[in-house]
PDB file of C-alpha atoms in Angstrom:
ATOM      1  CA  UNK A   1      38.778-182.246 135.832  1.00 46.00           C
ATOM      2  CA  UNK A   2      35.448-182.332 134.182  1.00 50.00           C
ATOM      3  CA  UNK A   3      32.649-179.920 134.928  1.00 52.00           C
ATOM      4  CA  UNK A   4      30.708-182.481 136.940  1.00 50.00           C
ATOM      5  CA  UNK A   5      33.593-184.618 138.177  1.00 54.00           C
ATOM      6  CA  UNK A   6      33.195-187.706 140.243  1.00 74.00           C
ATOM      7  CA  UNK A   7      29.866-188.434 141.998  1.00 71.00           C
ATOM      8  CA  UNK A   8      31.364-187.588 145.383  1.00 79.00           C
ATOM      9  CA  UNK A   9      32.528-184.224 144.133  1.00 77.00           C
ATOM     10  CA  UNK A  10      29.112-183.474 142.764  1.00 74.00           C
ATOM     11  CA  UNK A  11      27.484-184.420 146.026  1.00 72.00           C
ATOM     12  CA  UNK A  12      29.848-182.076 147.877  1.00 74.00           C
ATOM     13  CA  UNK A  13      29.087-179.210 145.521  1.00 75.00           C
ATOM     14  CA  UNK A  14      25.335-179.836 145.937  1.00 70.00           C
ATOM     15  CA  UNK A  15      25.744-179.896 149.694  1.00 68.00           C
ATOM     16  CA  UNK A  16      27.684-176.587 149.706  1.00 71.00           C
ATOM     17  CA  UNK A  17      25.039-175.018 147.441  1.00 69.00           C
ATOM     18  CA  UNK A  18      22.252-176.153 149.778  1.00 62.00           C
ATOM     19  CA  UNK A  19      24.016-175.000 152.905  1.00 64.00           C
ATOM     20  CA  UNK A  20      24.769-171.594 151.379  1.00 61.00           C
ATOM     21  CA  UNK A  21      21.110-170.657 151.405  1.00 57.00           C
ATOM     22  CA  UNK A  22      19.100-169.915 154.493  1.00 58.00           C
ATOM     23  CA  UNK A  23      17.794-173.026 156.174  1.00 59.00           C
ATOM     24  CA  UNK A  24      14.042-172.902 155.481  1.00 61.00           C
ATOM     25  CA  UNK A  25      14.559-172.262 151.800  1.00 59.00           C
ATOM     26  CA  UNK A  26      17.199-174.996 151.575  1.00 58.00           C
ATOM     27  CA  UNK A  27      14.858-177.515 153.134  1.00 64.00           C
ATOM     28  CA  UNK A  28      12.075-176.552 150.751  1.00 73.00           C
ATOM     29  CA  UNK A  29      14.437-176.804 147.795  1.00 75.00           C
ATOM     30  CA  UNK A  30      15.751-180.162 148.974  1.00 71.00           C
ATOM     31  CA  UNK A  31      12.147-181.397 149.394  1.00 78.00           C
ATOM     32  CA  UNK A  32      11.270-180.235 145.856  1.00 84.00           C
ATOM     33  CA  UNK A  33      14.375-181.846 144.412  1.00 85.00           C
ATOM     34  CA  UNK A  34      13.625-185.116 146.224  1.00 84.00           C
ATOM     35  CA  UNK A  35      10.047-185.024 144.940  1.00 86.00           C
ATOM     36  CA  UNK A  36      11.173-184.374 141.348  1.00 89.00           C
ATOM     37  CA  UNK A  37      13.803-187.087 141.428  1.00 87.00           C
ATOM     38  CA  UNK A  38      11.376-189.534 143.093  1.00 86.00           C
ATOM     39  CA  UNK A  39       8.637-188.716 140.531  1.00 89.00           C
ATOM     40  CA  UNK A  40      11.095-189.189 137.665  1.00 91.00           C
ATOM     41  CA  UNK A  41      12.363-192.510 139.089  1.00 90.00           C
ATOM     42  CA  UNK A  42       8.823-193.723 139.766  1.00 91.00           C
ATOM     43  CA  UNK A  43       7.788-192.751 136.238  1.00 93.00           C
ATOM     44  CA  UNK A  44      10.731-194.679 134.746  1.00 93.00           C
ATOM     45  CA  UNK A  45       9.980-197.696 136.990  1.00 94.00           C
ATOM     46  CA  UNK A  46       6.283-197.669 136.002  1.00 94.00           C
ATOM     47  CA  UNK A  47       7.253-197.424 132.319  1.00 95.00           C
ATOM     48  CA  UNK A  48       9.702-200.375 132.683  1.00 95.00           C
ATOM     49  CA  UNK A  49       7.128-202.421 134.647  1.00 95.00           C
ATOM     50  CA  UNK A  50       4.446-201.666 132.041  1.00 95.00           C
ATOM     51  CA  UNK A  51       6.815-202.687 129.247  1.00 95.00           C
ATOM     52  CA  UNK A  52       7.803-205.903 131.026  1.00 95.00           C
ATOM     53  CA  UNK A  53       4.176-206.676 131.834  1.00 95.00           C
ATOM     54  CA  UNK A  54       3.203-206.212 128.199  1.00 95.00           C
ATOM     55  CA  UNK A  55       6.038-208.539 127.085  1.00 95.00           C
ATOM     56  CA  UNK A  56       5.063-211.198 129.648  1.00 95.00           C
ATOM     57  CA  UNK A  57       1.391-210.976 128.686  1.00 94.00           C
ATOM     58  CA  UNK A  58       2.306-211.350 124.991  1.00 94.00           C
ATOM     59  CA  UNK A  59       4.504-214.394 125.792  1.00 94.00           C
ATOM     60  CA  UNK A  60       1.707-215.928 127.850  1.00 94.00           C
ATOM     61  CA  UNK A  61      -0.828-215.263 125.124  1.00 94.00           C
ATOM     62  CA  UNK A  62       1.417-216.875 122.534  1.00 93.00           C
ATOM     63  CA  UNK A  63       1.989-219.866 124.789  1.00 93.00           C
ATOM     64  CA  UNK A  64      -1.745-220.247 125.447  1.00 91.00           C
ATOM     65  CA  UNK A  65      -2.440-220.031 121.685  1.00 91.00           C
ATOM     66  CA  UNK A  66       0.149-222.740 121.027  1.00 93.00           C
ATOM     67  CA  UNK A  67      -1.293-224.971 123.783  1.00 91.00           C
ATOM     68  CA  UNK A  68      -4.776-224.506 122.370  1.00 92.00           C
ATOM     69  CA  UNK A  69      -3.486-225.550 118.953  1.00 93.00           C
ATOM     70  CA  UNK A  70      -1.919-228.653 120.510  1.00 92.00           C
ATOM     71  CA  UNK A  71      -5.202-229.394 122.259  1.00 93.00           C
ATOM     72  CA  UNK A  72      -6.976-229.089 118.903  1.00 94.00           C
ATOM     73  CA  UNK A  73      -4.481-231.588 117.407  1.00 92.00           C
ATOM     74  CA  UNK A  74      -5.053-233.958 120.323  1.00 91.00           C
ATOM     75  CA  UNK A  75      -8.818-233.617 119.898  1.00 93.00           C
ATOM     76  CA  UNK A  76      -8.527-234.506 116.196  1.00 92.00           C
ATOM     77  CA  UNK A  77      -6.303-237.463 117.001  1.00 92.00           C
ATOM     78  CA  UNK A  78      -8.724-238.726 119.678  1.00 92.00           C
ATOM     79  CA  UNK A  79     -11.687-238.439 117.300  1.00 92.00           C
ATOM     80  CA  UNK A  80      -9.760-240.491 114.729  1.00 92.00           C
ATOM     81  CA  UNK A  81      -8.783-242.976 117.380  1.00 91.00           C
ATOM     82  CA  UNK A  82     -12.381-243.430 118.483  1.00 91.00           C
ATOM     83  CA  UNK A  83     -13.556-244.011 114.887  1.00 91.00           C
ATOM     84  CA  UNK A  84     -10.793-246.533 114.280  1.00 91.00           C
ATOM     85  CA  UNK A  85     -11.522-248.292 117.604  1.00 92.00           C
ATOM     86  CA  UNK A  86     -15.195-248.584 116.723  1.00 92.00           C
ATOM     87  CA  UNK A  87     -14.351-250.075 113.301  1.00 93.00           C
ATOM     88  CA  UNK A  88     -11.813-252.465 114.869  1.00 92.00           C
ATOM     89  CA  UNK A  89     -14.265-253.483 117.614  1.00 92.00           C
ATOM     90  CA  UNK A  90     -16.963-254.208 115.025  1.00 94.00           C
ATOM     91  CA  UNK A  91     -14.453-256.143 112.914  1.00 94.00           C
ATOM     92  CA  UNK A  92     -13.314-258.195 115.925  1.00 94.00           C
ATOM     93  CA  UNK A  93     -16.948-258.926 116.863  1.00 94.00           C
ATOM     94  CA  UNK A  94     -17.686-259.980 113.286  1.00 94.00           C
ATOM     95  CA  UNK A  95     -14.571-262.143 113.086  1.00 94.00           C
ATOM     96  CA  UNK A  96     -15.419-263.733 116.464  1.00 94.00           C
ATOM     97  CA  UNK A  97     -18.881-264.525 115.149  1.00 94.00           C
ATOM     98  CA  UNK A  98     -17.451-266.091 111.998  1.00 93.00           C
ATOM     99  CA  UNK A  99     -14.971-268.041 114.083  1.00 93.00           C
ATOM    100  CA  UNK A 100     -17.732-269.379 116.353  1.00 94.00           C
ATOM    101  CA  UNK A 101     -19.850-270.305 113.339  1.00 94.00           C
ATOM    102  CA  UNK A 102     -16.910-272.100 111.724  1.00 93.00           C
ATOM    103  CA  UNK A 103     -16.068-273.960 114.935  1.00 94.00           C
ATOM    104  CA  UNK A 104     -19.714-274.997 115.309  1.00 94.00           C
ATOM    105  CA  UNK A 105     -19.841-276.135 111.677  1.00 92.00           C
ATOM    106  CA  UNK A 106     -16.689-278.194 112.105  1.00 92.00           C
ATOM    107  CA  UNK A 107     -18.037-279.681 115.313  1.00 93.00           C
ATOM    108  CA  UNK A 108     -21.254-280.599 113.550  1.00 92.00           C
ATOM    109  CA  UNK A 109     -19.327-282.138 110.653  1.00 91.00           C
ATOM    110  CA  UNK A 110     -17.183-284.042 113.116  1.00 91.00           C
ATOM    111  CA  UNK A 111     -20.253-285.391 114.899  1.00 92.00           C
ATOM    112  CA  UNK A 112     -21.840-286.338 111.554  1.00 90.00           C
ATOM    113  CA  UNK A 113     -18.618-288.040 110.527  1.00 88.00           C
ATOM    114  CA  UNK A 114     -18.440-289.823 113.841  1.00 87.00           C
ATOM    115  CA  UNK A 115     -22.052-290.959 113.470  1.00 85.00           C
ATOM    116  CA  UNK A 116     -21.417-292.154 109.926  1.00 87.00           C
ATOM    117  CA  UNK A 117     -18.326-293.985 111.059  1.00 81.00           C
ATOM    118  CA  UNK A 118     -20.261-295.729 113.797  1.00 82.00           C
ATOM    119  CA  UNK A 119     -23.055-296.601 111.372  1.00 79.00           C
ATOM    120  CA  UNK A 120     -20.556-297.946 108.867  1.00 78.00           C
ATOM    121  CA  UNK A 121     -18.850-299.913 111.620  1.00 76.00           C
ATOM    122  CA  UNK A 122     -22.205-301.361 112.700  1.00 76.00           C
ATOM    123  CA  UNK A 123     -23.006-302.232 109.072  1.00 68.00           C
ATOM    124  CA  UNK A 124     -19.637-303.899 108.698  1.00 70.00           C
ATOM    125  CA  UNK A 125     -20.177-305.844 111.896  1.00 70.00           C
ATOM    126  CA  UNK A 126     -23.678-306.857 110.759  1.00 67.00           C
ATOM    127  CA  UNK A 127     -22.330-307.949 107.390  1.00 63.00           C
ATOM    128  CA  UNK A 128     -19.604-309.882 109.071  1.00 66.00           C
ATOM    129  CA  UNK A 129     -22.145-311.504 111.380  1.00 66.00           C
ATOM    130  CA  UNK A 130     -24.553-312.325 108.568  1.00 57.00           C
ATOM    131  CA  UNK A 131     -21.790-313.242 106.206  1.00 64.00           C
ATOM    132  CA  UNK A 132     -24.215-314.767 103.698  1.00 75.00           C
ATOM    133  CA  UNK A 133     -25.189-312.571 100.748  1.00 72.00           C
ATOM    134  CA  UNK A 134     -27.781-315.026  99.496  1.00 80.00           C
ATOM    135  CA  UNK A 135     -29.606-314.955 102.825  1.00 79.00           C
ATOM    136  CA  UNK A 136     -29.492-311.157 102.762  1.00 76.00           C
ATOM    137  CA  UNK A 137     -30.964-311.091  99.266  1.00 84.00           C
ATOM    138  CA  UNK A 138     -33.781-313.459 100.307  1.00 88.00           C
ATOM    139  CA  UNK A 139     -34.570-311.292 103.350  1.00 87.00           C
ATOM    140  CA  UNK A 140     -34.717-308.179 101.198  1.00 88.00           C
ATOM    141  CA  UNK A 141     -36.960-310.023  98.689  1.00 90.00           C
ATOM    142  CA  UNK A 142     -39.404-310.811 101.469  1.00 90.00           C
ATOM    143  CA  UNK A 143     -39.426-307.140 102.552  1.00 88.00           C
ATOM    144  CA  UNK A 144     -40.025-305.957  98.988  1.00 87.00           C
ATOM    145  CA  UNK A 145     -42.911-308.403  98.559  1.00 88.00           C
ATOM    146  CA  UNK A 146     -44.561-307.131 101.749  1.00 88.00           C
ATOM    147  CA  UNK A 147     -44.360-303.578 100.457  1.00 86.00           C
ATOM    148  CA  UNK A 148     -45.676-304.519  97.009  1.00 87.00           C
ATOM    149  CA  UNK A 149     -48.564-306.555  98.489  1.00 87.00           C
ATOM    150  CA  UNK A 150     -50.013-303.272  99.765  1.00 85.00           C
ATOM    151  CA  UNK A 151     -52.268-301.620  97.185  1.00 81.00           C
ATOM    152  CA  UNK A 152     -51.054-298.289  95.792  1.00 78.00           C
ATOM    153  CA  UNK A 153     -52.935-295.233  96.988  1.00 71.00           C
ATOM    154  CA  UNK A 154     -54.712-293.463  94.138  1.00 67.00           C
ATOM    155  CA  UNK A 155     -54.063-289.717  93.726  1.00 63.00           C
ATOM    156  CA  UNK A 156     -57.722-288.699  94.258  1.00 63.00           C
ATOM    157  CA  UNK A 157     -57.710-290.491  97.611  1.00 53.00           C
ATOM    158  CA  UNK A 158     -54.770-288.307  98.657  1.00 53.00           C
ATOM    159  CA  UNK A 159     -56.635-285.078  97.966  1.00 53.00           C
ATOM    160  CA  UNK A 160     -56.768-282.629 100.894  1.00 53.00           C
ATOM    161  CA  UNK A 161     -60.569-282.656 100.988  1.00 55.00           C
ATOM    162  CA  UNK A 162     -60.500-286.256 102.074  1.00 53.00           C
ATOM    163  CA  UNK A 163     -58.206-285.427 104.947  1.00 52.00           C
ATOM    164  CA  UNK A 164     -60.306-282.501 106.196  1.00 52.00           C
ATOM    165  CA  UNK A 165     -63.159-284.919 107.040  1.00 51.00           C
ATOM    166  CA  UNK A 166     -61.194-286.629 109.735  1.00 46.00           C
TER     167      UNK A 166
END
């Protein structure tokens, strides 16, 4: 077999070696051996834990950096959104104002048209009732004569100084 053999064989050899020495010395040697093995295992474990911790911290740092970059992207997008929303809101307000003005203008035109239509209808009815163009002309001639019978007002009489004396 090999020099060291199977683990059980090694353990038996170690046990025989330890029991070959006087008891106090064997216990001291076993205690030292345990301490050395324990220190070595603890050192390896601490090294592995430190290495794993460093890897985890690096992964977390990278993830946090990526998340911060995403947050920066979201911030930029939100700023753009707010600017666009303000422009759109102003545009909608302006369009609503133009719409209201247009509706009001059409309503006013409609009312004017309606008034003209009523006036025309009344004129047509009056003309139908009068039905005599000669009588209408005579009536207008009388009205014109009344107006022309009044003397014309001279321009100097209309001067503002004459009105301030009132």
